[in-house]
């Protein structure tokens, strides 16, 4: 394959991190996002670059349309998914953290239509105007405004009212790690909100809860039950980190299974616990820590 002209290659590589971020927010999968951006690169190679007014806008449109194609099949796959479906954990760094979309908000986006999701992300998160959004999703601007408005209503309901200071989030994640591993009833009761929900994603390939566990008492019983099993082995902490904007940690469980845990926090209480155990979603994690 012939090489891209240097200025065209530079244009693509400069915007590539943003394209990956858009694709990941659209698809909830790091692997699928990387595949989409690689596909876009190959298509970019076959494009007449001199005929394009804005390389950045053209590439965003291309990636958006490729993501919409993927979502058509992804919806069917997720309907058949075993247990709770969670986005692939994305370990945030200072360089990669460029928006305020968290893992819990990603789950809200998952319930939107692909077009609503695209319109909201491109306009509200990545700052495109509605004319650009319209070209990306091949709808008129007025339709895109309505799509984004409907999406925004759902997202606003799920946004935390008070951002969690980083140090508090880190402290609460550390306390939860210790208490959940020890089955410490008293500490868990102080950490968990009454309406806390536990999601565990094993994808049918690792042991996980099939349905979410609702309520502090049921969640506490779950962790105490785990800690009291005769063959229980506490996981080893590999890293404390932000996982899609939420405080959390990466652990190595028995049989060398990598696991991520992220926590949503409101008013100094843990309201959501998101555990990913599906090995297909964890292949990239160790490279981030």
Short mmCIF file of C-alpha atoms in Angstrom, two decimals:
data_model
loop_
_atom_site.label_atom_id
_atom_site.label_comp_id
_atom_site.label_asym_id
_atom_site.label_seq_id
_atom_site.Cartn_x
_atom_site.Cartn_y
_atom_site.Cartn_z
CA UNK A 1 0.00 0.00 0.00
CA UNK A 2 1.36 3.36 -0.96
CA UNK A 3 2.17 5.78 1.82
CA UNK A 4 -0.05 8.77 2.51
CA UNK A 5 1.35 12.18 1.58
CA UNK A 6 3.10 13.47 4.70
CA UNK A 7 0.67 16.34 5.30
CA UNK A 8 -2.33 13.99 5.00
CA UNK A 9 -0.77 11.46 7.36
CA UNK A 10 0.02 14.24 9.81
CA UNK A 11 -3.58 15.49 9.61
CA UNK A 12 -4.86 12.03 10.51
CA UNK A 13 -2.40 11.35 13.33
CA UNK A 14 -3.01 14.77 14.87
CA UNK A 15 -6.75 14.14 15.17
CA UNK A 16 -6.51 10.39 15.81
CA UNK A 17 -6.84 10.60 19.65
CA UNK A 18 -10.02 12.64 19.23
CA UNK A 19 -11.40 10.17 16.69
CA UNK A 20 -10.73 7.26 19.07
CA UNK A 21 -12.48 9.16 21.86
CA UNK A 22 -15.53 9.86 19.70
CA UNK A 23 -15.70 6.24 18.56
CA UNK A 24 -15.32 4.94 22.11
CA UNK A 25 -18.08 7.22 23.41
CA UNK A 26 -20.30 6.06 20.54
CA UNK A 27 -19.59 2.34 20.92
CA UNK A 28 -18.56 1.75 24.54
CA UNK A 29 -15.73 -0.48 23.34
CA UNK A 30 -12.05 0.38 23.11
CA UNK A 31 -11.39 -2.47 20.69
CA UNK A 32 -14.27 -1.50 18.39
CA UNK A 33 -13.23 2.16 18.55
CA UNK A 34 -9.69 1.27 17.48
CA UNK A 35 -11.06 -0.88 14.64
CA UNK A 36 -13.30 1.94 13.42
CA UNK A 37 -10.45 4.45 13.44
CA UNK A 38 -8.20 1.99 11.60
CA UNK A 39 -10.94 1.52 9.01
CA UNK A 40 -11.19 5.31 8.71
CA UNK A 41 -7.43 5.50 8.16
CA UNK A 42 -7.63 3.01 5.29
CA UNK A 43 -10.50 4.93 3.72
CA UNK A 44 -8.61 8.18 4.24
CA UNK A 45 -5.75 6.65 2.29
CA UNK A 46 -8.04 6.26 -0.73
CA UNK A 47 -9.51 9.77 -0.50
CA UNK A 48 -8.69 12.77 -2.68
CA UNK A 49 -7.41 15.03 0.09
CA UNK A 50 -7.09 18.09 -2.13
CA UNK A 51 -10.85 18.08 -2.66
CA UNK A 52 -11.57 18.28 1.09
CA UNK A 53 -12.06 21.68 2.67
CA UNK A 54 -11.54 20.54 6.28
CA UNK A 55 -9.67 17.34 7.03
CA UNK A 56 -10.82 17.30 10.66
CA UNK A 57 -14.51 17.69 9.83
CA UNK A 58 -14.29 15.07 7.10
CA UNK A 59 -12.66 12.52 9.42
CA UNK A 60 -15.18 13.14 12.22
CA UNK A 61 -18.02 12.57 9.74
CA UNK A 62 -16.40 9.38 8.48
CA UNK A 63 -15.85 7.95 11.97
CA UNK A 64 -19.37 8.88 13.06
CA UNK A 65 -20.94 7.09 10.10
CA UNK A 66 -18.77 4.02 10.64
CA UNK A 67 -19.85 3.96 14.30
CA UNK A 68 -23.52 4.17 13.33
CA UNK A 69 -23.00 1.14 11.08
CA UNK A 70 -21.39 -0.78 13.95
CA UNK A 71 -24.20 0.14 16.34
CA UNK A 72 -26.78 -1.49 14.08
CA UNK A 73 -25.23 -4.90 14.75
CA UNK A 74 -24.06 -4.07 18.28
CA UNK A 75 -27.63 -3.53 19.45
CA UNK A 76 -28.52 -7.10 18.50
CA UNK A 77 -25.41 -8.46 20.20
CA UNK A 78 -26.15 -6.60 23.44
CA UNK A 79 -29.74 -7.81 23.50
CA UNK A 80 -28.32 -11.34 23.56
CA UNK A 81 -25.59 -10.51 26.11
CA UNK A 82 -25.43 -12.71 29.21
CA UNK A 83 -25.89 -10.65 32.37
CA UNK A 84 -25.32 -6.92 32.77
CA UNK A 85 -23.62 -5.13 29.88
CA UNK A 86 -21.06 -2.49 30.90
CA UNK A 87 -18.83 -0.39 28.65
CA UNK A 88 -15.24 -1.52 28.35
CA UNK A 89 -13.30 0.19 31.14
CA UNK A 90 -11.22 3.10 29.86
CA UNK A 91 -8.39 3.99 32.25
CA UNK A 92 -8.15 7.78 32.25
CA UNK A 93 -4.93 9.72 32.20
CA UNK A 94 -4.51 13.50 32.35
CA UNK A 95 -3.87 13.46 28.61
CA UNK A 96 -6.91 11.36 27.69
CA UNK A 97 -9.44 12.96 30.03
CA UNK A 98 -11.06 15.56 27.81
CA UNK A 99 -14.79 15.42 28.60
CA UNK A 100 -17.14 14.92 31.53
CA UNK A 101 -18.76 11.68 30.35
CA UNK A 102 -18.48 9.04 33.05
CA UNK A 103 -19.09 5.29 32.98
CA UNK A 104 -22.52 5.73 34.58
CA UNK A 105 -23.43 8.29 31.89
CA UNK A 106 -22.15 5.89 29.24
CA UNK A 107 -24.84 3.47 30.42
CA UNK A 108 -27.46 6.18 29.91
CA UNK A 109 -26.11 6.84 26.40
CA UNK A 110 -26.48 3.12 25.69
CA UNK A 111 -30.25 3.47 26.10
CA UNK A 112 -30.46 6.22 23.47
CA UNK A 113 -30.97 5.61 19.79
CA UNK A 114 -27.72 5.67 17.76
CA UNK A 115 -28.70 9.00 16.15
CA UNK A 116 -29.55 10.59 19.53
CA UNK A 117 -26.25 9.38 20.90
CA UNK A 118 -24.32 10.75 17.93
CA UNK A 119 -26.07 14.15 17.97
CA UNK A 120 -25.53 14.58 21.72
CA UNK A 121 -21.88 13.55 21.68
CA UNK A 122 -20.90 15.57 18.63
CA UNK A 123 -22.69 18.74 19.75
CA UNK A 124 -22.64 18.71 23.57
CA UNK A 125 -19.37 16.87 24.19
CA UNK A 126 -17.13 17.43 21.19
CA UNK A 127 -18.30 20.91 20.28
CA UNK A 128 -19.46 20.60 16.67
CA UNK A 129 -22.15 22.99 15.50
CA UNK A 130 -25.46 21.54 14.30
CA UNK A 131 -24.61 22.06 10.65
CA UNK A 132 -21.54 19.85 11.13
CA UNK A 133 -23.57 17.32 13.13
CA UNK A 134 -26.15 17.24 10.36
CA UNK A 135 -23.51 16.42 7.76
CA UNK A 136 -22.05 13.73 9.99
CA UNK A 137 -25.31 11.86 10.58
CA UNK A 138 -26.90 12.75 7.24
CA UNK A 139 -29.94 14.50 8.72
CA UNK A 140 -30.97 18.14 8.64
CA UNK A 141 -29.86 20.53 11.40
CA UNK A 142 -33.34 20.94 12.92
CA UNK A 143 -33.66 17.17 13.30
CA UNK A 144 -30.25 17.05 14.97
CA UNK A 145 -31.29 19.75 17.45
CA UNK A 146 -34.30 17.62 18.44
CA UNK A 147 -32.16 14.48 18.70
CA UNK A 148 -29.62 16.23 20.94
CA UNK A 149 -32.38 17.79 23.06
CA UNK A 150 -34.04 14.42 23.72
CA UNK A 151 -30.68 12.89 24.59
CA UNK A 152 -29.81 15.79 26.88
CA UNK A 153 -32.97 15.25 28.95
CA UNK A 154 -31.93 11.66 29.68
CA UNK A 155 -28.32 12.59 30.40
CA UNK A 156 -29.16 15.49 32.73
CA UNK A 157 -31.16 13.14 34.94
CA UNK A 158 -28.10 10.92 35.37
CA UNK A 159 -25.43 13.61 35.83
CA UNK A 160 -24.12 13.89 39.39
CA UNK A 161 -25.29 17.13 41.00
CA UNK A 162 -22.02 17.62 42.87
CA UNK A 163 -18.68 16.59 41.35
CA UNK A 164 -16.59 14.39 43.62
CA UNK A 165 -13.22 15.94 44.57
CA UNK A 166 -10.44 13.61 43.32
CA UNK A 167 -8.94 13.03 46.77
CA UNK A 168 -12.32 12.13 48.28
CA UNK A 169 -13.04 9.74 45.40
CA UNK A 170 -9.66 8.08 45.86
CA UNK A 171 -10.16 7.80 49.62
CA UNK A 172 -13.62 6.27 49.29
CA UNK A 173 -12.45 3.80 46.63
CA UNK A 174 -9.63 2.65 48.92
CA UNK A 175 -12.02 2.29 51.85
CA UNK A 176 -14.51 0.34 49.74
CA UNK A 177 -11.78 -1.95 48.39
CA UNK A 178 -10.70 -2.89 51.92
CA UNK A 179 -14.21 -3.20 53.38
CA UNK A 180 -15.61 -5.26 50.49
CA UNK A 181 -12.66 -7.66 50.61
CA UNK A 182 -12.89 -8.07 54.38
CA UNK A 183 -16.69 -8.23 54.47
CA UNK A 184 -16.66 -5.35 56.97
CA UNK A 185 -20.33 -4.68 57.70
CA UNK A 186 -19.88 -1.47 59.67
CA UNK A 187 -17.67 0.25 57.09
CA UNK A 188 -19.82 -0.86 54.16
CA UNK A 189 -22.91 0.57 55.86
CA UNK A 190 -21.19 3.97 56.17
CA UNK A 191 -19.98 3.97 52.55
CA UNK A 192 -23.06 2.81 50.63
CA UNK A 193 -26.15 4.83 49.75
CA UNK A 194 -29.45 3.16 50.59
CA UNK A 195 -30.29 2.85 46.88
CA UNK A 196 -26.85 1.71 45.72
CA UNK A 197 -26.75 -0.65 42.73
CA UNK A 198 -24.08 -3.24 41.93
CA UNK A 199 -23.47 -4.17 38.28
CA UNK A 200 -21.17 -7.06 37.43
CA UNK A 201 -20.23 -7.85 33.82
CA UNK A 202 -18.81 -11.31 33.16
CA UNK A 203 -20.28 -11.73 29.68
CA UNK A 204 -20.95 -15.40 30.38
CA UNK A 205 -17.19 -16.02 30.48
CA UNK A 206 -16.49 -15.25 34.15
CA UNK A 207 -18.62 -15.66 37.27
CA UNK A 208 -20.71 -12.52 37.75
CA UNK A 209 -24.18 -11.50 38.89
CA UNK A 210 -26.70 -12.07 36.10
CA UNK A 211 -28.87 -9.15 37.24
CA UNK A 212 -27.95 -5.92 39.05
CA UNK A 213 -28.09 -6.06 42.84
CA UNK A 214 -30.23 -3.23 44.26
CA UNK A 215 -30.13 -1.72 47.73
CA UNK A 216 -27.43 -1.38 50.38
CA UNK A 217 -28.45 -4.39 52.45
CA UNK A 218 -28.44 -6.77 49.47
CA UNK A 219 -25.12 -5.38 48.25
CA UNK A 220 -23.59 -5.72 51.71
CA UNK A 221 -24.82 -9.31 52.00
CA UNK A 222 -23.30 -10.00 48.59
CA UNK A 223 -19.81 -8.89 49.63
CA UNK A 224 -19.99 -10.48 53.05
CA UNK A 225 -21.10 -13.73 51.41
CA UNK A 226 -18.12 -13.63 49.06
CA UNK A 227 -15.64 -12.99 51.87
CA UNK A 228 -16.99 -15.93 53.89
CA UNK A 229 -16.69 -18.56 51.16
CA UNK A 230 -14.25 -21.35 52.12
CA UNK A 231 -12.21 -20.91 48.94
CA UNK A 232 -12.22 -17.10 49.03
CA UNK A 233 -8.96 -15.39 48.12
CA UNK A 234 -8.81 -11.60 48.29
CA UNK A 235 -7.69 -10.00 45.04
CA UNK A 236 -4.42 -8.11 44.76
CA UNK A 237 -4.61 -4.39 44.10
CA UNK A 238 -2.76 -3.49 40.90
CA UNK A 239 -3.69 0.18 40.54
CA UNK A 240 -5.90 2.91 41.89
CA UNK A 241 -7.18 4.98 38.97
CA UNK A 242 -9.99 6.83 37.28
CA UNK A 243 -12.11 4.52 35.14
CA UNK A 244 -14.15 6.59 32.70
CA UNK A 245 -14.07 9.51 35.08
CA UNK A 246 -15.10 7.48 38.14
CA UNK A 247 -12.78 6.60 41.05
CA UNK A 248 -11.87 2.93 41.08
CA UNK A 249 -9.18 0.31 40.94
CA UNK A 250 -7.78 -2.61 38.99
CA UNK A 251 -7.24 -5.93 40.77
CA UNK A 252 -5.83 -9.34 40.02
CA UNK A 253 -8.27 -11.95 41.25
CA UNK A 254 -7.80 -15.67 41.81
CA UNK A 255 -6.62 -17.62 38.77
CA UNK A 256 -4.94 -14.41 37.50
CA UNK A 257 -8.22 -12.82 36.39
CA UNK A 258 -7.96 -9.06 35.86
CA UNK A 259 -10.95 -7.09 37.16
CA UNK A 260 -11.89 -3.42 37.25
CA UNK A 261 -14.18 -1.74 39.77
CA UNK A 262 -15.52 1.80 39.34
CA UNK A 263 -17.68 3.73 41.79
CA UNK A 264 -20.22 6.50 41.27
CA UNK A 265 -20.48 8.74 44.32
CA UNK A 266 -23.19 11.22 45.37
CA UNK A 267 -23.23 13.25 48.59
CA UNK A 268 -20.31 11.25 50.02
CA UNK A 269 -22.09 7.94 49.43
CA UNK A 270 -21.45 5.24 46.84
CA UNK A 271 -24.50 5.00 44.58
CA UNK A 272 -23.16 2.68 41.86
CA UNK A 273 -20.60 -0.12 41.73
CA UNK A 274 -19.46 -1.24 38.27
CA UNK A 275 -17.39 -4.42 38.12
CA UNK A 276 -16.03 -5.69 34.79
CA UNK A 277 -14.79 -9.30 34.68
CA UNK A 278 -15.37 -10.21 31.02
CA UNK A 279 -11.84 -10.95 29.71
CA UNK A 280 -12.77 -9.69 26.24
CA UNK A 281 -13.24 -6.22 27.72
CA UNK A 282 -10.04 -6.20 29.77
CA UNK A 283 -7.34 -6.98 27.19
CA UNK A 284 -6.18 -3.37 27.01
CA UNK A 285 -6.34 -2.52 30.73
CA UNK A 286 -2.88 -3.60 31.86
CA UNK A 287 -1.25 -1.44 29.18
CA UNK A 288 -2.78 1.65 30.87
CA UNK A 289 -1.48 1.02 34.39
#
